[in-house]
Tab-separated table of C-alpha atoms in Angstrom:
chain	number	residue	atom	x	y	z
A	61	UNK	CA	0.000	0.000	0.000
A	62	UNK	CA	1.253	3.594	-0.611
A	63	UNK	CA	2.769	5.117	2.456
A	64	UNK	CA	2.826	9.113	2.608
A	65	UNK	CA	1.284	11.345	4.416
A	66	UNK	CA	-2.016	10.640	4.081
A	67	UNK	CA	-1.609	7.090	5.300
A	68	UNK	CA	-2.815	6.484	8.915
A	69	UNK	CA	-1.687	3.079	10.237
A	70	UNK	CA	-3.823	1.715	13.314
A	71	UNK	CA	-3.437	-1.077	15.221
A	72	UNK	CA	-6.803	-3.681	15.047
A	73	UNK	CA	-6.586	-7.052	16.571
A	74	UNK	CA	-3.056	-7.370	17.032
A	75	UNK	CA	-2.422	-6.630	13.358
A	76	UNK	CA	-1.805	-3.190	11.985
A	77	UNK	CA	-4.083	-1.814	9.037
A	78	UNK	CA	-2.887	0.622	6.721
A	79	UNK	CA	-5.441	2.742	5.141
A	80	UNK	CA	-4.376	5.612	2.552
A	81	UNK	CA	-6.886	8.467	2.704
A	82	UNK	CA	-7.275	11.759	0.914
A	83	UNK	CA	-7.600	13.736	4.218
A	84	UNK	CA	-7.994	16.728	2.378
A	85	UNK	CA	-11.519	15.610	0.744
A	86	UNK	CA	-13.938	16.592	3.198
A	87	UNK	CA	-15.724	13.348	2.013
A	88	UNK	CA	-12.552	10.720	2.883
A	89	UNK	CA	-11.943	11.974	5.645
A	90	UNK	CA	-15.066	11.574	7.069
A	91	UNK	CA	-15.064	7.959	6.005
A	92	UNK	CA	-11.197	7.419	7.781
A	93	UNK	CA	-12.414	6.639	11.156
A	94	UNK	CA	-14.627	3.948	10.146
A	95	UNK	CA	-12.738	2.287	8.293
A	96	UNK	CA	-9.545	2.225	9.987
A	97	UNK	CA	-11.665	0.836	13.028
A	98	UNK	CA	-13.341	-1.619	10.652
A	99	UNK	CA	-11.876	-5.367	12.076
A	100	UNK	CA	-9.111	-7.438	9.777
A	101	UNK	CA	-10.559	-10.577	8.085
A	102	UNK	CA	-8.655	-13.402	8.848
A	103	UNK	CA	-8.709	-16.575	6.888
A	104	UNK	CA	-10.272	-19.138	9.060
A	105	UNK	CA	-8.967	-22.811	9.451
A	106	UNK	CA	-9.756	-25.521	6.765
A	107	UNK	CA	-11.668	-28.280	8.319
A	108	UNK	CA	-11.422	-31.676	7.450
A	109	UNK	CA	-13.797	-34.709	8.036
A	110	UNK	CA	-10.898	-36.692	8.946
A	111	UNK	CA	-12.374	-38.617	11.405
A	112	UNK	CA	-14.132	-41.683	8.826
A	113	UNK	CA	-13.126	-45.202	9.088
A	114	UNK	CA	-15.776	-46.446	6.944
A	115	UNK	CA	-15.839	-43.399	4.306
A	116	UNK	CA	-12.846	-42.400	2.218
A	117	UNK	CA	-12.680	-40.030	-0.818
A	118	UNK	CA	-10.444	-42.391	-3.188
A	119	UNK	CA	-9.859	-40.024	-5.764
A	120	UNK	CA	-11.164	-37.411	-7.581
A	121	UNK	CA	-11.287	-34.902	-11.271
A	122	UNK	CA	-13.237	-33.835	-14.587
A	123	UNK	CA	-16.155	-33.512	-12.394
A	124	UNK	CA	-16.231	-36.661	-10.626
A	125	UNK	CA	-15.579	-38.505	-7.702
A	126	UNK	CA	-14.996	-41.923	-6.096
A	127	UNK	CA	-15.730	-42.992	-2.567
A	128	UNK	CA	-15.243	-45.793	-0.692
A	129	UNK	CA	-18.346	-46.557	1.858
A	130	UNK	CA	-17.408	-49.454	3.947
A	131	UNK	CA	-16.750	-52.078	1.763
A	132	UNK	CA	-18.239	-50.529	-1.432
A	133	UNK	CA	-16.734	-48.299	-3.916
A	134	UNK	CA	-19.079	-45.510	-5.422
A	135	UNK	CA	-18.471	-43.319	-8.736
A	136	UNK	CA	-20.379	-40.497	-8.933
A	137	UNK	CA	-20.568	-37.041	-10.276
A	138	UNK	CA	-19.688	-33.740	-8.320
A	139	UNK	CA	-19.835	-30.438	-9.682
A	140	UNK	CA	-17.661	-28.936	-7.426
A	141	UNK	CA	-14.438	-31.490	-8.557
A	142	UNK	CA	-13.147	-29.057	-11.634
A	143	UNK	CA	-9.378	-30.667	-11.818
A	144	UNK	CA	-8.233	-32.828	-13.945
A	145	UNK	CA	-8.103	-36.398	-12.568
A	146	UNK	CA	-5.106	-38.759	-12.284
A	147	UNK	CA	-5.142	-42.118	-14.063
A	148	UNK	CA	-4.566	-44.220	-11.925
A	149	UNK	CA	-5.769	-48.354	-10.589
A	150	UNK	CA	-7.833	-46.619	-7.919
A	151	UNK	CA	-10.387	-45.692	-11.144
A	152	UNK	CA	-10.525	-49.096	-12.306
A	153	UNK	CA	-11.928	-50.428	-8.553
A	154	UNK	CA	-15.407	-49.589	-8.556
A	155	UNK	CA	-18.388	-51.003	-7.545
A	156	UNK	CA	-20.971	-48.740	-8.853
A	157	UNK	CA	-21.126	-46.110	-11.376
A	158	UNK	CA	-23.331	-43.734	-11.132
A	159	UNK	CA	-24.214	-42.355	-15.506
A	160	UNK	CA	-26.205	-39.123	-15.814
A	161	UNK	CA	-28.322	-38.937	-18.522
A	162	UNK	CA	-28.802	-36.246	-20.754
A	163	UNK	CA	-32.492	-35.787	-19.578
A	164	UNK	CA	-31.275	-35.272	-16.168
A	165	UNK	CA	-30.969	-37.866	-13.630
A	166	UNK	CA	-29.455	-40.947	-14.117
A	167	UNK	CA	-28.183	-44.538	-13.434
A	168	UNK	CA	-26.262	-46.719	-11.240
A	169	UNK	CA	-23.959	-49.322	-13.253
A	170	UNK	CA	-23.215	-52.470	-10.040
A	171	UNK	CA	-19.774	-54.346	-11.234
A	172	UNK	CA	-21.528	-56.872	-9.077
A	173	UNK	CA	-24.789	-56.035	-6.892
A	174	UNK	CA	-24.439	-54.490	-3.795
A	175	UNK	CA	-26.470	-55.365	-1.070
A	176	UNK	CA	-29.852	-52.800	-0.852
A	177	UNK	CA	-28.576	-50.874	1.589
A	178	UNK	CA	-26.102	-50.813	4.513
A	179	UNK	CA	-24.427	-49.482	7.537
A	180	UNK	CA	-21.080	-47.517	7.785
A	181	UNK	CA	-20.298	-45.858	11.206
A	182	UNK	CA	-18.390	-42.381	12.425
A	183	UNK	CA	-16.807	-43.767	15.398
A	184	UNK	CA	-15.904	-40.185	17.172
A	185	UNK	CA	-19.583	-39.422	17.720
A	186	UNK	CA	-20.348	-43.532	18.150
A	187	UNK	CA	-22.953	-42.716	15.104
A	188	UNK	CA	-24.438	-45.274	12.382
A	189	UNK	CA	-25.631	-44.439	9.493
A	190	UNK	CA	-27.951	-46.007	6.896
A	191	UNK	CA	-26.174	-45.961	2.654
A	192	UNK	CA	-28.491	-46.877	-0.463
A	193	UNK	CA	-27.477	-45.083	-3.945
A	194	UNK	CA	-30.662	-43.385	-4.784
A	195	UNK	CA	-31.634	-43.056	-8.578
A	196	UNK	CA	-30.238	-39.764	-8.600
A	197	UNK	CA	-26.789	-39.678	-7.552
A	198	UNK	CA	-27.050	-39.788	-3.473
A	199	UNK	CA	-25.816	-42.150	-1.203
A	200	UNK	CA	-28.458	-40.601	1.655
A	201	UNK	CA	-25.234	-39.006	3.878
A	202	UNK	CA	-22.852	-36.144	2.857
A	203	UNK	CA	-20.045	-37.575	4.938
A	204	UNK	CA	-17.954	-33.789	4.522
A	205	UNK	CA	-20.773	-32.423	7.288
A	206	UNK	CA	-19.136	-34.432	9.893
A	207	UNK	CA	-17.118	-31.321	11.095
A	208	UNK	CA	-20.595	-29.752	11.627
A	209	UNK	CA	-22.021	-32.277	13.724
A	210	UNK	CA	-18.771	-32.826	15.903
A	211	UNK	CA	-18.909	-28.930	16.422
A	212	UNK	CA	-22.462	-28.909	17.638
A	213	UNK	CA	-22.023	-31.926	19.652
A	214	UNK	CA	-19.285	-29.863	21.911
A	215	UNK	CA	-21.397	-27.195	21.866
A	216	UNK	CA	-24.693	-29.246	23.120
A	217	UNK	CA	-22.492	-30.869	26.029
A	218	UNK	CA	-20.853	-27.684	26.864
A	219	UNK	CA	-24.623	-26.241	27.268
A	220	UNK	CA	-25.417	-29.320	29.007
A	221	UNK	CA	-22.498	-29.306	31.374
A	222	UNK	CA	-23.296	-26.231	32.419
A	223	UNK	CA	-26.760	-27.023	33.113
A	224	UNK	CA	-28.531	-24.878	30.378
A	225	UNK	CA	-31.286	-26.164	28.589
A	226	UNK	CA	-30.842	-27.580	25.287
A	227	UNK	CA	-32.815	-26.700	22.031
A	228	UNK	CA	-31.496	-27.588	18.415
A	229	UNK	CA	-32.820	-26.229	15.270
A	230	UNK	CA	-31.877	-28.405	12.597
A	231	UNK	CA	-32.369	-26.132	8.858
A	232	UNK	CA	-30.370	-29.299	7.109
A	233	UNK	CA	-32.213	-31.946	7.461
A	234	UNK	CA	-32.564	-33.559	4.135
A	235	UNK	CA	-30.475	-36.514	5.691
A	236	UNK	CA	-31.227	-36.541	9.454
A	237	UNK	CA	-27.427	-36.430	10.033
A	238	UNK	CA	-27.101	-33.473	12.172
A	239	UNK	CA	-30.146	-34.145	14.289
A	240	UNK	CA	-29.096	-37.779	15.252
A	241	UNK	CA	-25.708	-36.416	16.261
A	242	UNK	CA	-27.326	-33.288	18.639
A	243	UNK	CA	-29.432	-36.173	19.717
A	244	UNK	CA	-26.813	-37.855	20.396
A	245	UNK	CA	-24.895	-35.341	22.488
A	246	UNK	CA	-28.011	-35.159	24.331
């Protein structure tokens, strides 16, 4: 940033913020104050659902992904995965395939049929959960919330510890997920 002598430098949050104002425009200068005690972004941590035994993110790239879920290895399309993928065995391993048609939706291709449904557990929160591919694309968990529902667990037996009443909003609960967990955590 320019430093002269328009430049007021203020300490905020242990970090100092350098803000270059006209002081001589009646308008700026006016403005200075707030924004100088405006607070510094910080960038916070990335969190990781880390904690799966029975889930694993194999690989990923050109838009799709493959998982393992227990014993059963998924392909399926993610918008979000934009990289290029590497060629590699892990690709050649599947169990299921999950095709999207060109009318939307889609198919599952089974190498060999998996059983209907079954059960893969997150051992942190001592939590099982129910997997059946669904005609379009879901597995009937999104395995990434698990930071979310081991953050509201400490918070519900914080609360609980210190002998406040407990009352949980759930606004995601396509998959039940997050409620079991606060359930859970009592």
């Amino acid at each position: 940033m320019h430093r002269g002598r328009n430049t007021q430098s203020t300490p905020v949050n242990g970090n100092f913020l350098s803000l270059a104002v006209a002081l001589d425009t009646p308008a700026r200068a006016a403005f200075a104050p707030a924004l100088v005690s405006a607070p510094v972004i910080q960038r916070s941590p990335l969190l990781l659902a880390d904690g799966w035994r029975d889930y694993q993110l194999l690989s990923c790239g050109f838009g799709m992904k493959q998982e393992r879920w227990g014993r059963v290895n998924l392909v399926r399309p993610d918008p979000q995965v934009i990289w290029p993928k590497a060629d590699g065995p892990e690709w050649r391993g599947w169990d299921g395939f999950y095709h999207r048609s060109a009318e939307g939706g889609g198919r599952w291709e089974f190498k060999k049929q998996p059983p209907e449904h079954w059960t893969i557990g997150y051992e942190r929160l001592g939590l099982t959960f129910r997997i059946q591919p669904t005609s379009f694309k879901h597995t009937g968990l999104f395995p990434e919330q698990a930071v979310n529902w081991e953050w509201s667990s400490a918070l519900i037996k914080q609360a609980r510890a210190a002998g406040r009443e407990i009352n949980v909003l759930n606004l995601f609960g396509y998959t039940g997920a997050a409620t079991c967990a606060a359930a859970k955590a009592g």
